[in-house]
mmCIF file of C-alpha atoms in Angstrom:
data_model
loop_
_atom_site.group_PDB
_atom_site.id
_atom_site.type_symbol
_atom_site.label_atom_id
_atom_site.label_comp_id
_atom_site.label_asym_id
_atom_site.label_seq_id
_atom_site.Cartn_x
_atom_site.Cartn_y
_atom_site.Cartn_z
ATOM 1 C CA MET A 189 37.108 35.875 -28.238
ATOM 2 C CA ARG A 190 36.605 35.414 -24.610
ATOM 3 C CA ILE A 191 39.730 33.829 -23.276
ATOM 4 C CA LEU A 192 39.700 32.128 -19.719
ATOM 5 C CA TYR A 193 43.125 32.466 -18.213
ATOM 6 C CA HIS A 194 43.591 30.344 -15.423
ATOM 7 C CA HIS A 195 46.433 29.564 -12.998
ATOM 8 C CA ARG A 196 47.380 28.648 -9.367
ATOM 9 C CA THR A 197 50.978 30.639 -9.327
ATOM 10 C CA GLN A 198 51.440 33.973 -6.497
ATOM 11 C CA GLY A 199 52.190 35.774 -10.211
ATOM 12 C CA ARG A 200 54.640 38.303 -8.722
ATOM 13 C CA GLY A 201 57.902 36.064 -9.773
ATOM 14 C CA ALA A 202 59.068 35.441 -13.057
ATOM 15 C CA GLU A 203 56.028 33.356 -13.545
ATOM 16 C CA GLY A 204 53.654 37.011 -13.759
ATOM 17 C CA VAL A 205 55.786 38.355 -15.981
ATOM 18 C CA HIS A 206 55.077 35.572 -18.069
ATOM 19 C CA ILE A 207 52.073 35.813 -17.506
ATOM 20 C CA VAL A 208 50.889 39.678 -17.809
ATOM 21 C CA SER A 209 53.613 38.916 -21.375
ATOM 22 C CA ILE A 210 50.526 36.661 -22.546
ATOM 23 C CA VAL A 211 48.009 38.169 -21.688
ATOM 24 C CA ARG A 212 49.034 41.345 -23.527
ATOM 25 C CA ALA A 213 50.266 39.355 -26.775
ATOM 26 C CA LEU A 214 45.908 37.226 -26.104
ATOM 27 C CA GLU A 215 45.025 40.890 -26.235
ATOM 28 C CA GLY A 216 46.640 42.719 -29.042
ATOM 29 C CA HIS A 217 45.374 39.409 -30.712
ATOM 30 C CA GLY A 218 41.585 41.197 -30.032
ATOM 31 C CA CYS A 219 40.898 38.306 -27.640
ATOM 32 C CA GLU A 220 39.075 39.583 -24.392
ATOM 33 C CA VAL A 221 41.115 37.627 -21.308
ATOM 34 C CA LEU A 222 39.763 36.970 -18.360
ATOM 35 C CA LEU A 223 42.263 36.552 -15.894
ATOM 36 C CA LEU A 224 41.992 34.313 -13.193
ATOM 37 C CA SER A 225 44.395 34.421 -9.917
ATOM 38 C CA PRO A 226 44.450 32.810 -6.642
ATOM 39 C CA PRO A 227 42.445 34.918 -3.368
ATOM 40 C CA GLY A 228 44.257 38.337 -3.469
ATOM 41 C CA VAL A 229 46.881 37.789 -6.393
ATOM 42 C CA ASP A 230 46.365 40.272 -9.214
ATOM 43 C CA PRO A 231 49.409 38.974 -11.557
ATOM 44 C CA LEU A 232 48.620 42.890 -13.935
ATOM 45 C CA ASP A 233 49.303 44.433 -10.877
ATOM 46 C CA GLU A 234 52.974 43.092 -9.069
ATOM 47 C CA ALA A 235 53.811 41.201 -11.830
ATOM 48 C CA GLY A 236 57.454 43.263 -12.124
ATOM 49 C CA ASN A 237 57.148 44.943 -8.309
ATOM 50 C CA ALA A 238 58.966 42.023 -6.772
ATOM 51 C CA PRO A 239 62.250 41.869 -6.006
ATOM 52 C CA VAL A 240 64.742 38.764 -7.456
ATOM 53 C CA ASP A 241 64.779 37.876 -4.304
ATOM 54 C CA LYS A 242 61.464 37.244 -2.974
ATOM 55 C CA SER A 243 61.592 35.190 0.453
ATOM 56 C CA GLY A 244 62.281 39.071 2.196
ATOM 57 C CA VAL A 245 59.406 40.637 1.236
ATOM 58 C CA GLU A 246 56.786 41.287 3.639
ATOM 59 C CA LEU A 247 53.361 40.538 3.102
ATOM 60 C CA SER A 248 50.411 40.875 4.899
ATOM 61 C CA GLY A 249 46.500 38.787 4.732
ATOM 62 C CA ILE A 250 45.901 36.148 2.768
ATOM 63 C CA ARG A 251 48.999 37.296 0.935
ATOM 64 C CA ARG A 252 50.935 36.229 4.587
ATOM 65 C CA LEU A 253 48.761 33.065 4.742
ATOM 66 C CA PHE A 254 50.128 31.395 1.580
ATOM 67 C CA LYS A 255 53.432 32.503 1.698
ATOM 68 C CA TRP A 256 53.732 30.063 5.036
ATOM 69 C CA ILE A 257 51.984 27.626 3.722
ATOM 70 C CA SER A 258 54.537 27.061 0.581
ATOM 71 C CA ARG A 259 57.794 27.618 3.088
ATOM 72 C CA HIS A 260 56.423 25.922 7.014
ATOM 73 C CA LEU A 261 53.620 23.465 5.973
ATOM 74 C CA PRO A 262 55.099 19.434 5.445
ATOM 75 C CA ASN A 263 55.041 18.111 1.817
ATOM 76 C CA LEU A 264 52.456 15.743 2.077
ATOM 77 C CA LEU A 265 50.033 17.782 3.317
ATOM 78 C CA PHE A 266 51.179 20.714 0.986
ATOM 79 C CA GLU A 267 49.966 17.782 -2.220
ATOM 80 C CA PHE A 268 46.863 16.954 -0.254
ATOM 81 C CA LEU A 269 45.882 20.638 -0.384
ATOM 82 C CA GLU A 270 46.573 21.659 -4.019
ATOM 83 C CA ILE A 271 44.273 17.954 -4.538
ATOM 84 C CA GLY A 272 41.567 20.642 -2.859
ATOM 85 C CA TYR A 273 42.770 23.564 -4.902
ATOM 86 C CA ASN A 274 39.833 21.460 -7.590
ATOM 87 C CA LEU A 275 36.700 23.375 -5.426
ATOM 88 C CA ALA A 276 38.296 26.176 -5.741
ATOM 89 C CA ALA A 277 39.325 26.765 -9.192
ATOM 90 C CA TRP A 278 35.828 24.644 -10.622
ATOM 91 C CA ARG A 279 34.156 27.274 -8.644
ATOM 92 C CA ARG A 280 35.856 29.905 -10.384
ATOM 93 C CA LEU A 281 36.419 28.497 -13.896
ATOM 94 C CA ARG A 282 32.382 28.009 -13.608
ATOM 95 C CA GLU A 283 31.330 31.241 -12.331
ATOM 96 C CA ALA A 284 33.370 32.850 -15.008
ATOM 97 C CA MET A 285 31.490 29.884 -17.229
ATOM 98 C CA LYS A 286 27.936 32.192 -16.476
ATOM 99 C CA LYS A 287 29.145 35.218 -17.901
ATOM 100 C CA GLY A 288 28.908 34.536 -20.864
ATOM 101 C CA PRO A 289 30.524 32.475 -23.483
ATOM 102 C CA VAL A 290 33.886 31.462 -23.809
ATOM 103 C CA ASP A 291 36.104 30.754 -26.877
ATOM 104 C CA GLY A 292 39.056 28.523 -24.559
ATOM 105 C CA VAL A 293 40.366 28.379 -21.527
ATOM 106 C CA TYR A 294 44.476 29.145 -21.451
ATOM 107 C CA GLU A 295 46.050 27.073 -18.184
ATOM 108 C CA ARG A 296 49.575 27.397 -16.514
ATOM 109 C CA TYR A 297 49.658 24.062 -15.653
ATOM 110 C CA ALA A 298 49.617 22.060 -12.191
ATOM 111 C CA PHE A 299 49.977 19.916 -9.856
ATOM 112 C CA PHE A 300 47.280 18.244 -9.158
ATOM 113 C CA MET A 301 45.539 20.204 -11.096
ATOM 114 C CA VAL A 302 41.902 18.429 -13.468
ATOM 115 C CA ALA A 303 39.444 20.669 -12.348
ATOM 116 C CA SER A 304 39.756 22.634 -15.460
ATOM 117 C CA ALA A 305 39.310 19.375 -17.015
ATOM 118 C CA TRP A 306 36.901 17.557 -16.612
ATOM 119 C CA LEU A 307 34.686 21.337 -16.712
ATOM 120 C CA CYS A 308 35.844 22.339 -20.506
ATOM 121 C CA ARG A 309 35.563 18.228 -21.122
ATOM 122 C CA ARG A 310 31.608 19.217 -20.023
ATOM 123 C CA ARG A 311 31.347 22.695 -21.671
ATOM 124 C CA GLY A 312 32.742 21.606 -24.969
ATOM 125 C CA VAL A 313 35.514 23.953 -24.443
ATOM 126 C CA PRO A 314 38.925 24.032 -25.467
ATOM 127 C CA LEU A 315 41.359 23.619 -22.994
ATOM 128 C CA ILE A 316 45.563 25.261 -23.997
ATOM 129 C CA VAL A 317 48.074 23.712 -21.043
ATOM 130 C CA GLU A 318 51.114 24.668 -20.904
ATOM 131 C CA ALA A 319 53.232 23.851 -18.681
ATOM 132 C CA ASN A 320 56.811 24.631 -17.604
ATOM 133 C CA GLU A 321 56.916 20.950 -15.223
ATOM 134 C CA VAL A 322 55.077 17.798 -15.120
ATOM 135 C CA SER A 323 55.851 14.810 -12.629
ATOM 136 C CA GLY A 324 59.072 12.918 -12.217
ATOM 137 C CA ILE A 325 61.208 14.857 -13.108
ATOM 138 C CA PRO A 326 64.287 15.795 -11.803
ATOM 139 C CA ASP A 327 66.058 18.143 -8.579
ATOM 140 C CA ARG A 328 62.784 19.745 -8.292
ATOM 141 C CA ALA A 329 63.149 22.335 -5.701
ATOM 142 C CA ARG A 330 59.346 21.092 -4.064
ATOM 143 C CA PRO A 331 60.038 17.545 -3.884
ATOM 144 C CA GLN A 332 57.612 15.019 -4.529
ATOM 145 C CA VAL A 333 55.801 12.733 -2.205
ATOM 146 C CA MET A 334 52.632 11.252 -4.077
ATOM 147 C CA LYS A 335 54.001 10.858 -6.836
ATOM 148 C CA ARG A 336 52.193 7.857 -8.404
ATOM 149 C CA LEU A 337 49.366 9.899 -7.029
ATOM 150 C CA CYS A 338 49.834 13.104 -9.156
ATOM 151 C CA ASP A 339 50.961 10.985 -11.972
ATOM 152 C CA ARG A 340 47.710 9.465 -12.329
ATOM 153 C CA PHE A 341 45.551 12.991 -11.864
ATOM 154 C CA GLU A 342 47.982 14.682 -14.654
ATOM 155 C CA HIS A 343 47.515 12.037 -16.749
ATOM 156 C CA TYR A 344 44.314 12.659 -16.530
ATOM 157 C CA TYR A 345 44.498 16.905 -17.314
ATOM 158 C CA LEU A 346 46.608 16.395 -19.869
ATOM 159 C CA SER A 347 44.505 13.273 -22.065
ATOM 160 C CA ARG A 348 41.440 15.906 -21.991
ATOM 161 C CA ALA A 349 43.922 19.536 -23.377
ATOM 162 C CA THR A 350 43.042 20.230 -27.272
ATOM 163 C CA HIS A 351 46.885 20.802 -26.602
ATOM 164 C CA ILE A 352 50.522 22.011 -24.842
ATOM 165 C CA PHE A 353 52.637 24.044 -24.983
ATOM 166 C CA THR A 354 56.144 22.770 -23.472
ATOM 167 C CA VAL A 355 58.317 25.166 -22.784
ATOM 168 C CA SER A 356 61.126 22.458 -23.452
ATOM 169 C CA SER A 357 61.820 19.377 -25.924
ATOM 170 C CA TYR A 358 62.754 17.916 -22.711
ATOM 171 C CA LEU A 359 59.198 17.765 -20.566
ATOM 172 C CA ARG A 360 58.048 17.302 -24.301
ATOM 173 C CA ASP A 361 59.885 13.911 -24.423
ATOM 174 C CA MET A 362 58.612 12.927 -20.620
ATOM 175 C CA MET A 363 54.560 13.700 -22.084
ATOM 176 C CA VAL A 364 55.101 11.794 -25.367
ATOM 177 C CA ASP A 365 57.076 8.619 -22.978
ATOM 178 C CA LYS A 366 53.475 9.231 -20.662
ATOM 179 C CA GLY A 367 51.584 7.734 -23.532
ATOM 180 C CA ILE A 368 50.143 11.550 -24.672
ATOM 181 C CA ASP A 369 50.058 12.083 -28.244
ATOM 182 C CA PRO A 370 53.144 14.781 -29.254
ATOM 183 C CA GLU A 371 50.902 15.411 -31.661
ATOM 184 C CA ARG A 372 48.848 17.580 -29.050
ATOM 185 C CA ILE A 373 52.271 19.069 -27.659
ATOM 186 C CA THR A 374 54.032 22.238 -29.181
ATOM 187 C CA VAL A 375 57.707 23.498 -27.471
ATOM 188 C CA THR A 376 57.724 27.244 -27.041
ATOM 189 C CA PRO A 377 59.631 28.333 -24.955
ATOM 190 C CA ASN A 378 59.743 30.833 -23.117
ATOM 191 C CA ALA A 379 60.157 34.415 -23.969
ATOM 192 C CA ILE A 380 59.567 37.913 -23.247
ATOM 193 C CA ASP A 381 58.482 40.868 -25.329
ATOM 194 C CA PRO A 382 61.216 43.439 -27.711
ATOM 195 C CA GLN A 383 58.099 45.831 -27.252
ATOM 196 C CA GLN A 384 60.129 46.779 -23.754
ATOM 197 C CA TYR A 385 63.545 46.340 -24.848
ATOM 198 C CA ARG A 386 63.386 49.398 -26.995
ATOM 199 C CA GLU A 387 64.891 52.034 -24.840
ATOM 200 C CA LEU A 388 67.297 50.036 -23.147
ATOM 201 C CA PRO A 389 68.796 51.920 -20.174
ATOM 202 C CA PRO A 390 72.343 53.151 -20.250
ATOM 203 C CA ARG A 391 75.733 51.585 -18.314
ATOM 204 C CA ASP A 392 75.885 53.249 -15.285
ATOM 205 C CA PRO A 393 80.421 54.250 -14.062
ATOM 206 C CA THR A 394 78.333 55.443 -10.557
ATOM 207 C CA LEU A 395 77.094 52.452 -10.292
ATOM 208 C CA ALA A 396 80.542 49.737 -11.290
ATOM 209 C CA ARG A 397 81.920 52.025 -9.061
ATOM 210 C CA ASP A 398 80.194 51.643 -5.793
ATOM 211 C CA LEU A 399 80.124 48.171 -7.399
ATOM 212 C CA GLY A 400 83.711 48.475 -7.552
ATOM 213 C CA LEU A 401 83.789 47.098 -11.084
ATOM 214 C CA GLU A 402 85.080 50.135 -12.932
ATOM 215 C CA ASP A 403 87.626 48.795 -15.215
ATOM 216 C CA ARG A 404 86.769 45.061 -14.672
ATOM 217 C CA LEU A 405 85.373 42.925 -17.518
ATOM 218 C CA VAL A 406 82.253 41.739 -15.796
ATOM 219 C CA PHE A 407 81.319 38.355 -16.133
ATOM 220 C CA GLY A 408 78.238 37.168 -13.799
ATOM 221 C CA PHE A 409 74.448 36.230 -13.225
ATOM 222 C CA VAL A 410 70.844 37.187 -12.306
ATOM 223 C CA GLY A 411 68.569 36.005 -10.585
ATOM 224 C CA TRP A 412 67.493 33.794 -7.720
ATOM 225 C CA PHE A 413 70.463 31.332 -6.896
ATOM 226 C CA ASP A 414 68.827 27.012 -7.105
ATOM 227 C CA GLU A 415 71.246 24.609 -6.442
ATOM 228 C CA TRP A 416 71.494 23.930 -10.082
ATOM 229 C CA ASP A 417 72.571 26.733 -10.873
ATOM 230 C CA ARG A 418 76.607 25.459 -9.567
ATOM 231 C CA LEU A 419 77.981 29.614 -9.437
ATOM 232 C CA ASP A 420 81.161 27.897 -7.679
ATOM 233 C CA ILE A 421 81.442 26.595 -10.890
ATOM 234 C CA LEU A 422 81.559 30.658 -12.146
ATOM 235 C CA ILE A 423 83.635 31.714 -8.807
ATOM 236 C CA ARG A 424 86.638 29.260 -9.867
ATOM 237 C CA ALA A 425 86.458 29.940 -13.427
ATOM 238 C CA ILE A 426 86.608 33.509 -11.563
ATOM 239 C CA GLY A 427 89.822 32.908 -9.716
ATOM 240 C CA VAL A 428 91.609 30.555 -12.783
ATOM 241 C CA LEU A 429 91.267 34.378 -15.356
ATOM 242 C CA ARG A 430 92.398 36.416 -12.067
ATOM 243 C CA ASP A 431 95.428 34.275 -11.720
ATOM 244 C CA GLU A 432 96.619 35.008 -15.140
ATOM 245 C CA GLY A 433 96.171 37.863 -14.881
ATOM 246 C CA LEU A 434 93.136 39.368 -16.268
ATOM 247 C CA PRO A 435 90.574 42.108 -15.422
ATOM 248 C CA VAL A 436 87.800 39.758 -14.712
ATOM 249 C CA ALA A 437 85.045 39.996 -12.061
ATOM 250 C CA ALA A 438 81.813 38.330 -11.536
ATOM 251 C CA LEU A 439 78.314 39.984 -10.480
ATOM 252 C CA LEU A 440 76.135 38.204 -8.930
ATOM 253 C CA VAL A 441 72.433 40.047 -8.953
ATOM 254 C CA GLY A 442 69.835 38.371 -6.773
ATOM 255 C CA ASP A 443 70.192 35.832 -3.621
ATOM 256 C CA GLY A 444 69.664 33.276 -2.949
ATOM 257 C CA ALA A 445 70.191 29.598 -0.332
ATOM 258 C CA VAL A 446 73.310 28.847 -1.339
ATOM 259 C CA ARG A 447 74.395 32.192 -1.531
ATOM 260 C CA PRO A 448 76.625 31.991 2.582
ATOM 261 C CA ARG A 449 78.040 28.654 1.012
ATOM 262 C CA LEU A 450 79.731 30.865 -2.087
ATOM 263 C CA GLU A 451 80.428 33.156 0.206
ATOM 264 C CA ALA A 452 82.112 31.316 1.715
ATOM 265 C CA GLN A 453 83.926 30.056 -1.425
ATOM 266 C CA VAL A 454 84.700 33.707 -1.915
ATOM 267 C CA ALA A 455 86.204 33.956 1.342
ATOM 268 C CA ASP A 456 88.113 30.493 1.396
ATOM 269 C CA LEU A 457 89.984 31.529 -2.323
ATOM 270 C CA GLY A 458 90.027 34.898 -2.034
ATOM 271 C CA LEU A 459 88.221 36.728 -4.115
ATOM 272 C CA GLU A 460 85.952 39.611 -2.353
ATOM 273 C CA ASP A 461 87.335 42.418 -4.497
ATOM 274 C CA ALA A 462 86.541 40.038 -7.636
ATOM 275 C CA VAL A 463 83.168 38.499 -7.260
ATOM 276 C CA VAL A 464 80.022 40.779 -5.987
ATOM 277 C CA PHE A 465 76.315 39.718 -4.506
ATOM 278 C CA THR A 466 74.132 42.262 -4.920
ATOM 279 C CA GLY A 467 71.285 40.896 -2.777
ATOM 280 C CA ALA A 468 67.774 41.332 -3.528
ATOM 281 C CA VAL A 469 67.023 43.453 -6.125
ATOM 282 C CA PRO A 470 63.860 45.188 -7.430
ATOM 283 C CA ARG A 471 62.886 44.107 -10.330
ATOM 284 C CA SER A 472 62.714 47.039 -11.250
ATOM 285 C CA GLU A 473 66.315 48.111 -11.268
ATOM 286 C CA VAL A 474 67.800 44.122 -11.980
ATOM 287 C CA ARG A 475 67.903 46.705 -15.594
ATOM 288 C CA ARG A 476 70.233 48.657 -14.190
ATOM 289 C CA TYR A 477 72.479 46.421 -12.340
ATOM 290 C CA THR A 478 72.233 43.905 -14.512
ATOM 291 C CA GLN A 479 74.070 46.349 -17.763
ATOM 292 C CA LEU A 480 78.142 46.481 -15.401
ATOM 293 C CA LEU A 481 77.606 42.337 -17.682
ATOM 294 C CA ASP A 482 80.272 42.165 -20.140
ATOM 295 C CA VAL A 483 79.085 38.670 -20.473
ATOM 296 C CA ALA A 484 76.055 36.690 -19.140
ATOM 297 C CA VAL A 485 76.871 33.421 -17.715
ATOM 298 C CA PHE A 486 74.653 30.787 -17.398
ATOM 299 C CA SER A 487 77.351 27.440 -15.817
ATOM 300 C CA HIS A 488 74.840 25.165 -14.883
ATOM 301 C CA SER A 489 70.553 24.983 -14.764
ATOM 302 C CA ASN A 490 68.189 22.553 -14.744
ATOM 303 C CA ASP A 491 66.718 19.863 -17.563
ATOM 304 C CA PHE A 492 63.854 20.816 -17.918
ATOM 305 C CA GLY A 493 62.932 24.810 -17.735
ATOM 306 C CA SER A 494 63.189 27.335 -20.141
ATOM 307 C CA PRO A 495 65.142 30.544 -18.122
ATOM 308 C CA VAL A 496 62.913 33.859 -19.005
ATOM 309 C CA VAL A 497 66.380 35.362 -17.282
ATOM 310 C CA LEU A 498 68.216 34.443 -20.501
ATOM 311 C CA PHE A 499 66.364 36.126 -22.451
ATOM 312 C CA GLU A 500 66.533 39.400 -20.930
ATOM 313 C CA PHE A 501 70.490 39.149 -20.944
ATOM 314 C CA MET A 502 69.294 38.728 -24.941
ATOM 315 C CA ALA A 503 67.447 41.401 -25.464
ATOM 316 C CA LEU A 504 69.866 43.755 -24.171
ATOM 317 C CA GLY A 505 72.828 42.333 -26.324
ATOM 318 C CA LYS A 506 75.038 40.279 -23.567
ATOM 319 C CA PRO A 507 77.086 37.932 -25.316
ATOM 320 C CA VAL A 508 76.107 34.536 -22.559
ATOM 321 C CA ILE A 509 77.594 31.666 -22.286
ATOM 322 C CA ALA A 510 75.488 28.603 -22.132
ATOM 323 C CA PRO A 511 75.869 24.322 -20.990
ATOM 324 C CA ARG A 512 74.938 22.543 -23.481
ATOM 325 C CA LEU A 513 70.895 21.536 -22.253
ATOM 326 C CA PRO A 514 67.820 20.280 -23.696
ATOM 327 C CA PRO A 515 65.930 23.783 -22.280
ATOM 328 C CA ILE A 516 69.453 25.781 -23.290
ATOM 329 C CA LEU A 517 70.160 23.541 -27.020
ATOM 330 C CA ASP A 518 66.005 24.320 -27.674
ATOM 331 C CA VAL A 519 67.431 28.619 -28.978
ATOM 332 C CA LEU A 520 70.367 28.898 -28.897
ATOM 333 C CA GLU A 521 73.714 27.603 -31.680
ATOM 334 C CA ASP A 522 76.815 27.069 -30.455
ATOM 335 C CA GLY A 523 79.214 30.066 -32.232
ATOM 336 C CA ARG A 524 75.804 31.831 -33.655
ATOM 337 C CA ASP A 525 73.796 32.505 -30.551
ATOM 338 C CA ALA A 526 75.449 31.685 -27.391
ATOM 339 C CA LEU A 527 78.682 30.059 -26.602
ATOM 340 C CA LEU A 528 77.766 26.780 -25.551
ATOM 341 C CA PHE A 529 79.869 24.909 -23.176
ATOM 342 C CA ASP A 530 79.408 20.766 -21.576
ATOM 343 C CA ARG A 531 77.367 20.265 -18.771
ATOM 344 C CA LEU A 532 79.750 20.641 -15.471
ATOM 345 C CA ASP A 533 82.957 21.085 -17.404
ATOM 346 C CA GLU A 534 84.008 23.601 -15.522
ATOM 347 C CA THR A 535 88.074 23.619 -17.855
ATOM 348 C CA ALA A 536 85.795 24.183 -21.220
ATOM 349 C CA LEU A 537 83.597 26.956 -19.455
ATOM 350 C CA GLN A 538 86.733 28.812 -18.390
ATOM 351 C CA ASP A 539 87.900 28.674 -22.256
ATOM 352 C CA ARG A 540 84.791 29.929 -23.266
ATOM 353 C CA MET A 541 85.319 33.402 -20.506
ATOM 354 C CA ARG A 542 88.685 33.056 -21.161
ATOM 355 C CA ALA A 543 88.354 33.532 -25.312
ATOM 356 C CA LEU A 544 86.060 36.520 -24.913
ATOM 357 C CA ALA A 545 87.539 38.390 -22.667
ATOM 358 C CA HIS A 546 90.782 37.744 -25.356
ATOM 359 C CA ASP A 547 87.899 39.039 -27.997
ATOM 360 C CA ALA A 548 85.896 42.241 -27.669
ATOM 361 C CA PRO A 549 84.865 41.804 -31.463
ATOM 362 C CA LEU A 550 82.899 38.793 -30.542
ATOM 363 C CA ARG A 551 81.628 40.540 -27.426
ATOM 364 C CA ARG A 552 80.207 42.266 -29.472
#
């Protein structure tokens, strides 16, 4: 089978790792996959090379222009550009279809994207959609301006898809509420390639010493620090457990806009010796830092996204504490796969952390 994989991302963060994994999986099933990316983007070459925090990475050429547009263009103008991107997508898909028979188009959903739906319907080619978001999701990093127009584009697009894969049941339910046939929707959470985790790096005692984490029970998180991660809750929990005399610490690997606020909180609570911020870490080094964690903690997240780092933690054998949110409940069962707590219940989170701190066999 010949599959066109089309996306509109920069393909350098977790989305790049995911794209590469899907491409390799399709190839593993004997498919020929042609990856269609925005100009200057090649996830197959660059996925996994970007640090957890990409904000300070220097780019050149058109990639630099894309980054400037993403960061500085007003949301209204950005949405008009998203609509205009349909022309580029249509041309790219049409040219690829001219080069030989196409058995299907696999596309990562993007706001205002309709070119593929129109072209696939016209050519009689199946369109498979992978949706990591939909119009109207709460707490989106980039707020929507023309939501009603986006809803119309989205309904045209999704109603013409042959099948849709959503990364969470929350997104599936939103689509069903919008009138999409539930029989054409399958919930497929994000994942990792287990082959890449067969040989795990050992815990690095030198790195632990350099970070001041020797002889500590290390709780932590890895990723871009978003508002919805509510890492302030984890920091407070570390303070509570330390005041109880437990030798605990928090390791926060990555960066984000909320980091200055978190650092101020650490200073206010006098936890400078118990909370470590690594800053941006190259993805090639992330496992080395992650192996210092005794327990991985999600103090909060969002209702719609399937966090790739959750599966990375599990592949590395890290016990997980996480909130009862739809994407978490899609894959984890309390007491079997992880210790879960009600959303934003700080006392319950502290109880779960305390339980693992006192029970080494449970951590294993």
